[in-house]
mmCIF file of C-alpha atoms (C1' of nucleotides) in Angstrom:
data_model
loop_
_atom_site.group_PDB
_atom_site.id
_atom_site.type_symbol
_atom_site.label_atom_id
_atom_site.label_comp_id
_atom_site.label_asym_id
_atom_site.label_seq_id
_atom_site.Cartn_x
_atom_site.Cartn_y
_atom_site.Cartn_z
ATOM 1 C CA MET A 131 -14.938 -27.414 -29.940
ATOM 2 C CA ARG A 132 -18.104 -27.891 -27.952
ATOM 3 C CA SER A 133 -18.115 -29.350 -24.489
ATOM 4 C CA SER A 134 -20.250 -32.382 -23.671
ATOM 5 C CA SER A 135 -21.629 -30.624 -20.597
ATOM 6 C CA PRO A 136 -25.388 -29.901 -20.416
ATOM 7 C CA GLU A 137 -26.714 -26.433 -21.274
ATOM 8 C CA LEU A 138 -26.851 -24.101 -18.273
ATOM 9 C CA SER A 139 -30.357 -23.545 -16.986
ATOM 10 C CA GLN A 140 -32.128 -23.071 -13.670
ATOM 11 C CA ASP A 141 -33.611 -26.610 -13.535
ATOM 12 C CA LEU A 142 -30.356 -28.529 -13.757
ATOM 13 C CA THR A 143 -29.932 -31.480 -11.433
ATOM 14 C CA ALA A 144 -26.978 -31.551 -9.058
ATOM 15 C CA SER A 145 -25.042 -34.017 -11.200
ATOM 16 C CA GLU A 146 -25.668 -31.979 -14.358
ATOM 17 C CA LEU A 147 -24.536 -28.847 -12.594
ATOM 18 C CA TYR A 148 -21.435 -30.692 -11.420
ATOM 19 C CA LYS A 149 -20.701 -31.695 -15.035
ATOM 20 C CA CYS A 150 -21.019 -28.058 -16.085
ATOM 21 C CA ILE A 151 -18.548 -27.013 -13.410
ATOM 22 C CA GLN A 152 -16.130 -29.760 -14.433
ATOM 23 C CA ALA A 153 -16.370 -28.688 -18.080
ATOM 24 C CA ALA A 154 -15.774 -25.079 -17.109
ATOM 25 C CA ARG A 155 -12.728 -26.087 -15.088
ATOM 26 C CA ASP A 156 -11.361 -28.076 -18.048
ATOM 27 C CA GLN A 157 -11.806 -25.082 -20.317
ATOM 28 C CA GLN A 158 -10.122 -22.844 -17.758
ATOM 29 C CA GLN A 159 -7.211 -25.270 -17.529
ATOM 30 C CA LYS A 160 -6.849 -25.312 -21.315
ATOM 31 C CA ALA A 161 -6.946 -21.545 -21.421
ATOM 32 C CA ASN A 162 -4.266 -21.343 -18.741
ATOM 33 C CA ASN A 163 -2.057 -23.797 -20.613
ATOM 34 C CA ALA A 164 -2.504 -21.865 -23.841
ATOM 35 C CA ARG A 165 -1.622 -18.652 -22.017
ATOM 36 C CA LYS A 166 1.535 -20.213 -20.565
ATOM 37 C CA GLU A 167 2.545 -21.500 -24.000
ATOM 38 C CA LEU A 168 2.003 -18.062 -25.509
ATOM 39 C CA HIS A 169 4.093 -16.500 -22.759
ATOM 40 C CA THR A 170 6.932 -18.960 -23.425
ATOM 41 C CA LEU A 171 6.799 -18.300 -27.159
ATOM 42 C CA LYS A 172 6.849 -14.546 -26.579
ATOM 43 C CA ARG A 173 9.873 -15.026 -24.319
ATOM 44 C CA GLN A 174 11.657 -17.032 -27.006
ATOM 45 C CA LEU A 175 10.808 -14.446 -29.640
ATOM 46 C CA ALA A 176 12.165 -11.698 -27.385
ATOM 47 C CA ASP A 177 15.388 -13.652 -26.903
ATOM 48 C CA VAL A 178 15.844 -14.005 -30.662
ATOM 49 C CA THR A 179 15.104 -10.312 -31.169
ATOM 50 C CA ASN A 180 17.554 -9.345 -28.426
ATOM 51 C CA THR A 181 20.274 -11.392 -30.090
ATOM 52 C CA HIS A 182 19.843 -9.321 -33.251
ATOM 53 C CA ASP A 183 19.651 -6.107 -31.274
ATOM 54 C CA SER A 184 22.941 -6.799 -29.557
ATOM 55 C CA ALA A 185 24.876 -6.671 -32.801
ATOM 56 C CA PRO A 186 27.819 -4.240 -32.690
ATOM 57 C CA GLN A 187 26.730 -0.660 -33.215
ATOM 58 C CA HIS A 188 28.697 2.197 -34.679
ATOM 59 C CA GLY A 189 28.993 5.698 -33.392
ATOM 60 C CA ARG A 190 29.565 7.202 -29.957
ATOM 61 C CA LYS A 191 28.713 5.028 -27.000
ATOM 62 C CA THR A 192 26.163 6.573 -24.673
ATOM 63 C CA LYS A 193 26.027 5.880 -20.971
ATOM 64 C CA LYS A 194 23.292 3.297 -20.565
ATOM 65 C CA MET A 195 20.909 3.419 -17.614
ATOM 66 C CA VAL A 196 19.874 0.112 -16.087
ATOM 67 C CA ASP A 197 16.544 -0.601 -17.785
ATOM 68 C CA SER A 198 15.882 -4.101 -16.568
ATOM 69 C CA GLY A 199 16.651 -6.136 -13.511
ATOM 70 C CA SER A 200 17.228 -9.797 -12.880
ATOM 71 C CA GLU A 201 14.271 -11.962 -12.045
ATOM 72 C CA GLU A 202 15.380 -12.134 -8.421
ATOM 73 C CA ASP A 203 15.859 -8.376 -8.107
ATOM 74 C CA THR A 204 12.460 -7.737 -9.667
ATOM 75 C CA LYS A 205 10.909 -10.116 -7.178
ATOM 76 C CA GLU A 206 12.657 -8.377 -4.308
ATOM 77 C CA ILE A 207 11.632 -4.895 -5.453
ATOM 78 C CA LYS A 208 8.021 -6.050 -5.738
ATOM 79 C CA LYS A 209 8.064 -7.321 -2.178
ATOM 80 C CA LEU A 210 9.642 -4.085 -0.984
ATOM 81 C CA GLY A 211 6.944 -2.110 -2.801
ATOM 82 C CA HIS A 212 4.295 -4.093 -0.952
ATOM 83 C CA LYS A 213 6.108 -3.565 2.313
ATOM 84 C CA PHE A 214 6.403 0.178 1.722
ATOM 85 C CA VAL A 215 2.622 0.521 1.362
ATOM 86 C CA MET A 216 1.931 -1.376 4.547
ATOM 87 C CA MET A 217 4.787 -0.059 6.697
ATOM 88 C CA LYS A 218 5.669 3.415 5.451
ATOM 89 C CA MET A 219 3.283 5.292 3.181
ATOM 90 C CA ILE A 220 0.204 4.215 1.231
ATOM 91 C CA TRP A 221 0.852 6.684 -1.595
ATOM 92 C CA LEU A 222 3.920 8.204 -3.162
ATOM 93 C CA PRO A 223 2.270 10.628 -5.602
ATOM 94 C CA ASP A 224 5.507 11.395 -7.431
ATOM 95 C CA LEU A 225 7.712 8.355 -6.906
ATOM 96 C CA SER A 226 10.003 9.173 -9.818
ATOM 97 C CA GLY A 227 10.414 12.761 -8.671
ATOM 98 C CA THR A 228 11.197 11.673 -5.120
ATOM 99 C CA ILE A 229 13.755 9.127 -6.263
ATOM 100 C CA HIS A 230 15.480 11.667 -8.503
ATOM 101 C CA THR A 231 15.719 14.174 -5.647
ATOM 102 C CA LYS A 232 19.138 14.680 -4.073
ATOM 103 C CA LEU A 233 19.338 13.639 -0.437
ATOM 104 C CA ASP A 234 19.755 16.674 1.811
ATOM 105 C CA ASP A 235 22.322 16.084 4.569
ATOM 106 C CA GLN A 236 20.632 18.769 6.669
ATOM 107 C CA TYR A 237 17.262 17.018 6.593
ATOM 108 C CA ASN A 238 15.689 16.742 10.032
ATOM 109 C CA HIS A 239 12.890 14.221 10.467
ATOM 110 C CA LEU A 240 11.251 16.493 13.062
ATOM 111 C CA GLU A 241 10.563 18.961 10.255
ATOM 112 C CA ARG A 242 9.408 16.362 7.769
ATOM 113 C CA PHE A 243 5.907 17.761 7.249
ATOM 114 C CA GLU A 244 6.865 21.458 7.336
ATOM 115 C CA ASN A 245 6.870 21.908 3.558
ATOM 116 C CA HIS A 246 6.834 20.017 0.269
ATOM 117 C CA ALA A 247 10.623 19.747 0.006
ATOM 118 C CA SER A 248 10.983 18.259 3.485
ATOM 119 C CA LYS A 249 8.135 15.827 2.788
ATOM 120 C CA VAL A 250 9.983 14.624 -0.295
ATOM 121 C CA GLN A 251 13.168 14.259 1.771
ATOM 122 C CA GLY A 252 11.203 12.204 4.280
ATOM 123 C CA GLU A 253 9.924 9.939 1.525
ATOM 124 C CA LEU A 254 13.422 9.592 0.139
ATOM 125 C CA VAL A 255 14.789 8.637 3.550
ATOM 126 C CA ASP A 256 12.011 6.079 3.923
ATOM 127 C CA LEU A 257 12.893 4.610 0.535
ATOM 128 C CA LEU A 258 16.622 4.481 1.268
ATOM 129 C CA ASP A 259 15.816 2.959 4.607
ATOM 130 C CA LEU A 260 13.719 0.251 3.002
ATOM 131 C CA LEU A 261 15.816 -0.560 -0.051
ATOM 132 C CA PRO A 262 18.971 -2.619 0.562
ATOM 133 C CA GLN A 263 22.319 -0.978 -0.203
ATOM 134 C CA LYS A 264 22.640 -2.844 -3.496
ATOM 135 C CA PHE A 265 19.692 -0.863 -4.902
ATOM 136 C CA HIS A 266 21.057 2.541 -3.859
ATOM 137 C CA GLY A 267 22.715 4.847 -6.365
ATOM 138 C CA GLU A 268 22.173 4.764 -10.120
ATOM 139 C CA ILE A 269 20.109 1.580 -10.120
ATOM 140 C CA MET A 270 17.568 3.236 -7.838
ATOM 141 C CA GLN A 271 16.842 5.796 -10.538
ATOM 142 C CA SER A 272 16.411 3.215 -13.262
ATOM 143 C CA LYS A 273 13.089 3.092 -15.064
ATOM 144 C CA TRP A 274 12.875 -0.601 -14.375
ATOM 145 C CA LEU A 275 13.122 -0.205 -10.592
ATOM 146 C CA ILE A 276 10.754 2.764 -10.414
ATOM 147 C CA LYS A 277 8.179 1.039 -12.603
ATOM 148 C CA THR A 278 8.378 -2.227 -10.687
ATOM 149 C CA PHE A 279 8.175 -0.529 -7.315
ATOM 150 C CA HIS A 280 5.323 1.707 -8.430
ATOM 151 C CA LYS A 281 3.352 -1.209 -9.839
ATOM 152 C CA ALA A 282 3.906 -3.234 -6.693
ATOM 153 C CA MET A 283 2.606 -0.350 -4.577
ATOM 154 C CA GLN A 284 -0.463 -0.057 -6.772
ATOM 155 C CA ASN A 285 -1.039 -3.786 -6.571
ATOM 156 C CA GLN A 286 -0.749 -3.817 -2.800
ATOM 157 C CA ARG A 287 -3.122 -0.856 -2.449
ATOM 158 C CA SER A 288 -5.721 -2.512 -4.638
ATOM 159 C CA ASN A 289 -5.434 -5.870 -2.938
ATOM 160 C CA THR A 290 -5.650 -4.340 0.514
ATOM 161 C CA HIS A 291 -8.580 -2.205 -0.533
ATOM 162 C CA THR A 292 -10.595 -5.055 -2.031
ATOM 163 C CA ARG A 293 -9.915 -7.532 0.724
ATOM 164 C CA LEU A 294 -10.479 -5.071 3.524
ATOM 165 C CA ARG A 295 -13.612 -3.447 2.159
ATOM 166 C CA ASN A 296 -15.331 -6.281 0.344
ATOM 167 C CA GLN A 297 -14.358 -9.222 2.465
ATOM 168 C CA CYS A 298 -14.038 -7.913 6.025
ATOM 169 C CA ARG A 299 -16.050 -4.713 6.311
ATOM 170 C CA PRO A 300 -19.391 -6.056 7.612
ATOM 171 C CA GLU A 301 -17.535 -7.915 10.338
ATOM 172 C CA ILE A 302 -15.338 -4.947 11.252
ATOM 173 C CA PHE A 303 -18.208 -2.477 11.524
ATOM 174 C CA ASP A 304 -20.899 -4.854 12.650
ATOM 175 C CA CYS A 305 -23.239 -3.572 9.939
ATOM 176 C CA MET A 306 -25.712 -5.149 7.502
ATOM 177 C CA ALA A 307 -25.287 -5.682 3.768
ATOM 178 C CA ILE A 308 -27.997 -3.076 3.079
ATOM 179 C CA ASN A 309 -25.726 -0.411 4.610
ATOM 180 C CA LEU A 310 -23.145 -1.186 1.938
ATOM 181 C CA PHE A 311 -25.594 -1.368 -0.957
ATOM 182 C CA SER A 312 -25.046 2.086 -2.421
ATOM 183 C CA ILE A 313 -22.799 5.088 -1.969
ATOM 184 C CA GLU A 314 -25.715 6.953 -0.368
ATOM 185 C CA SER A 315 -26.617 4.225 2.150
ATOM 186 C CA HIS A 316 -22.957 3.793 2.904
ATOM 187 C CA ARG A 317 -22.499 7.519 3.436
ATOM 188 C CA ASP A 318 -25.557 7.756 5.704
ATOM 189 C CA LYS A 319 -24.388 4.861 7.823
ATOM 190 C CA PHE A 320 -20.751 5.806 8.222
ATOM 191 C CA ARG A 321 -20.128 9.500 7.706
ATOM 192 C CA GLN A 322 -20.715 10.477 11.333
ATOM 193 C CA MET A 323 -18.484 7.596 12.337
ATOM 194 C CA ILE A 324 -15.564 8.947 10.321
ATOM 195 C CA GLY A 325 -15.804 12.496 11.607
ATOM 196 C CA TYR A 326 -18.463 14.285 9.529
ATOM 197 C CA VAL A 327 -19.641 17.437 11.302
ATOM 198 C CA GLU A 328 -22.047 20.159 10.208
ATOM 199 C CA ARG A 329 -20.797 23.481 11.567
ATOM 200 C CA ASP A 330 -23.914 25.395 10.555
ATOM 201 C CA ASN A 331 -26.469 25.245 7.762
ATOM 202 C CA ARG A 332 -23.931 26.115 5.118
ATOM 203 C CA SER A 333 -20.719 24.336 5.973
ATOM 204 C CA ALA A 334 -19.876 20.766 6.788
ATOM 205 C CA ARG A 335 -16.609 18.925 6.816
ATOM 206 C CA TYR A 336 -14.749 15.849 7.958
ATOM 207 C CA ASP A 337 -12.759 16.390 11.125
ATOM 208 C CA ARG A 338 -9.335 14.787 11.277
ATOM 209 C CA PHE A 339 -9.072 13.844 14.960
ATOM 210 C CA ASN A 340 -12.565 14.247 16.470
ATOM 211 C CA VAL A 341 -13.564 10.974 14.871
ATOM 212 C CA PRO A 342 -15.730 8.347 16.628
ATOM 213 C CA SER A 343 -14.248 5.424 14.688
ATOM 214 C CA LEU A 344 -10.777 6.378 15.923
ATOM 215 C CA HIS A 345 -11.853 5.959 19.539
ATOM 216 C CA LYS A 346 -12.773 3.017 21.691
ATOM 217 C CA ASN A 347 -15.434 4.875 23.724
ATOM 218 C CA TYR A 348 -16.002 8.169 21.947
ATOM 219 C CA ASN A 349 -17.221 10.953 24.255
ATOM 220 C CA GLY A 350 -17.666 13.667 21.625
ATOM 221 C CA SER A 351 -14.127 14.977 21.465
ATOM 222 C CA PHE A 352 -10.593 13.801 20.852
ATOM 223 C CA ASP A 353 -9.343 11.625 23.689
ATOM 224 C CA ILE A 354 -5.688 10.678 23.748
ATOM 225 C CA GLU A 355 -6.316 7.699 26.024
ATOM 226 C CA THR A 356 -8.658 5.843 23.689
ATOM 227 C CA ALA A 357 -7.457 6.642 20.169
ATOM 228 C CA ARG A 358 -7.040 3.683 17.936
ATOM 229 C CA TRP A 359 -6.922 2.661 14.311
ATOM 230 C CA ALA A 360 -9.927 2.447 11.959
ATOM 231 C CA VAL A 361 -10.698 2.346 8.255
ATOM 232 C CA SER A 362 -12.573 4.643 5.922
ATOM 233 C CA ALA A 363 -15.469 4.904 3.485
ATOM 234 C CA ASP A 364 -14.675 6.197 -0.037
ATOM 235 C CA THR A 365 -15.334 3.809 -2.911
ATOM 236 C CA THR A 366 -11.805 4.160 -4.263
ATOM 237 C CA LEU A 367 -8.562 4.305 -2.369
ATOM 238 C CA THR A 368 -7.209 7.490 -3.889
ATOM 239 C CA VAL A 369 -5.067 10.309 -2.533
ATOM 240 C CA GLN A 370 -8.235 12.389 -2.269
ATOM 241 C CA GLY A 371 -11.579 10.675 -1.678
ATOM 242 C CA VAL A 372 -14.003 11.124 -4.568
ATOM 243 C CA GLN A 373 -17.157 10.925 -2.424
ATOM 244 C CA THR A 374 -16.006 12.561 0.820
ATOM 245 C CA GLY A 375 -13.438 14.961 -0.546
ATOM 246 C CA ILE A 376 -11.170 13.952 2.319
ATOM 247 C CA ASN A 377 -7.486 14.192 1.480
ATOM 248 C CA TRP A 378 -6.483 10.786 2.814
ATOM 249 C CA HIS A 379 -2.841 11.254 1.962
ATOM 250 C CA ALA A 380 -2.697 14.476 3.989
ATOM 251 C CA ASP A 381 -4.529 12.736 6.824
ATOM 252 C CA LEU A 382 -2.033 9.911 6.793
ATOM 253 C CA GLU A 383 0.830 12.394 6.892
ATOM 254 C CA LYS A 384 -0.808 14.134 9.846
ATOM 255 C CA CYS A 385 -1.216 10.833 11.661
ATOM 256 C CA ILE A 386 2.433 9.967 11.066
ATOM 257 C CA GLN A 387 3.461 13.446 12.178
ATOM 258 C CA TYR A 388 1.318 13.068 15.259
ATOM 259 C CA LEU A 389 2.833 9.725 16.175
ATOM 260 C CA GLN A 390 6.349 10.934 15.392
ATOM 261 C CA ASN A 391 5.902 13.978 17.609
ATOM 262 C CA GLY A 392 4.586 11.738 20.340
ATOM 263 C CA LEU A 393 7.622 9.509 20.128
ATOM 264 C CA ASP A 394 10.036 12.429 20.122
ATOM 265 C CA ARG A 395 8.348 14.138 23.062
ATOM 266 C CA HIS A 396 8.265 10.871 24.938
ATOM 267 C CA LYS A 397 11.978 10.454 24.386
ATOM 268 C CA ALA A 398 12.675 14.073 25.314
ATOM 269 C CA SER A 399 10.700 13.855 28.558
ATOM 270 C CA VAL A 400 12.422 10.640 29.584
ATOM 271 C CA LEU A 401 15.799 12.157 28.763
ATOM 272 C CA LYS A 402 14.902 15.181 30.907
ATOM 273 C CA LEU A 403 13.971 12.824 33.719
ATOM 274 C CA PHE A 404 17.339 11.063 33.404
ATOM 275 C CA ARG A 405 19.103 14.414 33.631
ATOM 276 C CA GLU A 406 17.146 15.426 36.729
ATOM 277 C CA TRP A 407 17.975 12.137 38.405
ATOM 278 C CA ASP A 408 21.580 12.506 37.457
ATOM 279 C CA GLU A 409 21.717 16.009 38.851
ATOM 280 C CA LEU A 410 19.876 15.028 42.000
ATOM 281 C CA PHE A 411 21.927 11.974 42.896
ATOM 282 C CA PHE A 412 25.329 13.019 41.489
ATOM 283 C CA PRO A 413 25.386 16.839 41.795
ATOM 284 C CA ASN A 414 29.157 17.100 41.699
ATOM 285 C CA SER A 415 29.837 14.089 39.614
ATOM 286 C CA GLU A 416 32.047 14.416 36.559
ATOM 287 C CA THR A 417 29.461 12.357 34.720
ATOM 288 C CA SER A 418 26.617 14.774 35.421
ATOM 289 C CA LEU A 419 24.439 15.132 32.318
ATOM 290 C CA ALA A 420 22.940 18.476 33.213
ATOM 291 C CA CYS A 421 25.890 20.773 33.800
ATOM 292 C CA ASN A 422 28.981 19.130 32.524
ATOM 293 C CA ASN A 423 29.302 20.961 29.238
ATOM 294 C CA ASP A 424 32.993 20.242 29.041
ATOM 295 C CA ASP A 425 32.402 16.574 28.657
ATOM 296 C CA LYS A 426 30.191 16.764 25.585
ATOM 297 C CA ASP A 427 31.257 13.393 24.249
ATOM 298 C CA HIS A 428 30.124 11.688 27.400
ATOM 299 C CA GLU A 429 26.759 13.429 27.260
ATOM 300 C CA ASP A 430 26.327 12.468 23.635
ATOM 301 C CA GLN A 431 27.138 8.886 24.419
ATOM 302 C CA THR A 432 24.693 8.818 27.331
ATOM 303 C CA MET A 433 22.031 10.363 25.130
ATOM 304 C CA LYS A 434 22.680 7.733 22.503
ATOM 305 C CA ASP A 435 22.359 5.018 25.147
ATOM 306 C CA VAL A 436 19.052 6.430 26.333
ATOM 307 C CA MET A 437 17.796 6.721 22.764
ATOM 308 C CA ASN A 438 18.817 3.160 22.063
ATOM 309 C CA MET A 439 17.004 1.994 25.173
ATOM 310 C CA LEU A 440 13.904 3.888 24.080
ATOM 311 C CA ASP A 441 14.174 2.579 20.553
ATOM 312 C CA ALA A 442 14.096 -0.907 21.978
ATOM 313 C CA ASP A 443 10.919 -0.091 23.831
ATOM 314 C CA GLU A 444 7.949 -1.052 21.684
ATOM 315 C CA GLU A 445 5.227 0.542 23.768
ATOM 316 C CA GLU A 446 4.834 4.205 22.962
ATOM 317 C CA ALA A 447 2.163 6.732 23.881
ATOM 318 C CA PRO A 448 0.994 9.423 21.427
ATOM 319 C CA ALA A 449 1.143 13.077 22.382
ATOM 320 C CA GLU A 450 -1.454 15.778 21.915
ATOM 321 C CA PRO A 451 -2.851 16.425 18.445
ATOM 322 C CA GLN A 452 -1.490 18.904 15.964
ATOM 323 C CA THR A 453 -3.788 21.611 14.791
ATOM 324 C CA ASP A 454 -4.180 21.582 11.061
ATOM 325 C CA GLU A 455 -6.524 24.451 10.414
ATOM 326 C "C1'" DC B 196 -1.905 -35.824 4.117
ATOM 327 C "C1'" DG B 197 -5.824 -33.083 2.957
ATOM 328 C "C1'" DG B 198 -8.320 -28.892 3.999
ATOM 329 C "C1'" DT B 199 -8.075 -24.061 4.788
ATOM 330 C "C1'" DA B 200 -6.469 -19.417 5.144
ATOM 331 C "C1'" DG B 201 -3.380 -16.071 3.639
ATOM 332 C "C1'" DT B 202 -0.813 -13.982 0.078
ATOM 333 C "C1'" DG B 203 1.031 -12.801 -4.575
ATOM 334 C "C1'" DC B 204 0.059 -11.798 -9.032
ATOM 335 C "C1'" DA B 205 -1.599 -11.608 -13.843
ATOM 336 C "C1'" DA B 206 -5.487 -10.599 -16.510
ATOM 337 C "C1'" DT B 207 -9.144 -7.764 -17.306
ATOM 338 C "C1'" DG B 208 -12.575 -4.186 -16.862
ATOM 339 C "C1'" DT B 209 -13.943 0.627 -15.655
ATOM 340 C "C1'" DC B 210 -13.075 5.301 -15.286
ATOM 341 C "C1'" DT B 211 -10.679 9.680 -15.899
ATOM 342 C "C1'" DC B 212 -7.896 12.803 -18.194
ATOM 343 C "C1'" DG B 213 -5.135 14.963 -21.608
ATOM 344 C "C1'" DG B 214 -3.785 15.462 -26.405
ATOM 345 C "C1'" DG B 215 -4.798 15.542 -31.261
ATOM 346 C "C1'" DC C 70 -15.162 13.572 -30.081
ATOM 347 C "C1'" DC C 71 -11.964 9.871 -30.191
ATOM 348 C "C1'" DC C 72 -8.121 7.502 -28.550
ATOM 349 C "C1'" DG C 73 -4.471 6.058 -25.640
ATOM 350 C "C1'" DA C 74 -2.342 6.071 -21.181
ATOM 351 C "C1'" DG C 75 -2.600 5.652 -16.489
ATOM 352 C "C1'" DA C 76 -4.920 4.745 -12.053
ATOM 353 C "C1'" DC C 77 -7.610 1.781 -9.729
ATOM 354 C "C1'" DA C 78 -10.726 -2.370 -8.573
ATOM 355 C "C1'" DT C 79 -11.918 -7.051 -9.083
ATOM 356 C "C1'" DT C 80 -11.359 -11.795 -9.966
ATOM 357 C "C1'" DG C 81 -9.490 -16.213 -9.852
ATOM 358 C "C1'" DC C 82 -5.490 -19.206 -9.972
ATOM 359 C "C1'" DA C 83 -1.087 -20.668 -7.848
ATOM 360 C "C1'" DC C 84 1.635 -21.191 -4.093
ATOM 361 C "C1'" DT C 85 2.763 -21.606 0.841
ATOM 362 C "C1'" DA C 86 2.150 -22.271 5.661
ATOM 363 C "C1'" DC C 87 -0.415 -24.050 9.168
ATOM 364 C "C1'" DC C 88 -3.431 -27.196 11.505
ATOM 365 C "C1'" DG C 89 -5.933 -31.271 12.831
#
DNA sequence: CGGTAGTGCAATGTCTCGGG
DNA sequence: CCCGAGACATTGCACTACCG
């Protein structure tokens, strides 16, 4: 069926152009309706098919894994997948593998980035931390949950990437459209900003912490007082950048490790301070934190109190960088 | 109440990679 | 070389919250 709208051409009047747009919108609406109808029909067909499939079967019953979730659970898992990308980790290269890994009771978050196994444990803890209790256990290992979560993470990455790079980047970096025209112009404009250094004529690389865009007033080297967040330059948001070769996932892990160490050291130094005060003002007190080894429970409780107080404190300062070479 | 911004999501296209 | 699967980016619609 042909629309009554005028043919598209460059010399259309405003009203003709408006008619074209209206016609296009009508067609779009029809297409959407048709799509919805098709979806409903497919749903109905699936229901009929399922009815037949559920007929009694002979033979040994096998233990059935949960392979689909309710609409509400699916919705919740999607939201949690989005949240995981923004709050925990942008990538989980082997989500299924991580989920099927047994939780190690001995896992220590301070050693999270020591080796592959401890990294996986860290991811697992993050997942268990994020997912409500009702999704723990067998359901967590279901194909349905893994697939939904994985897809939601992918979706969130893509959305964030597109909206951040294509819709906000000129404003963020105060640059011109020409700088974003090609990979080459983009690289020339930004690579120094994201830490590109040429050591000599033969070797060049991207530094992880000596990065101008991570600093408010960069003075040529890492400065703990001015570090701050920034974004990057590869054309695709992948674990390893295609253009720069930077391993963004490893960088993210290093940043998390760096912040985690900072938090732990901050807590440790404050705890030390508490102990010194305690010793100074109550040298013979039974509640002394420094020397009273007999009263371990009390010390543990005091430590817990201090930790809780620090956990409630939102303002934290990072510590010195970790060497990664 | 209407406009706008933010967000979620499905559809779709491109690209890469591995298997036959 | 072809094909399918998977990863990723982009687009546009729907929905919601907020604001004047």
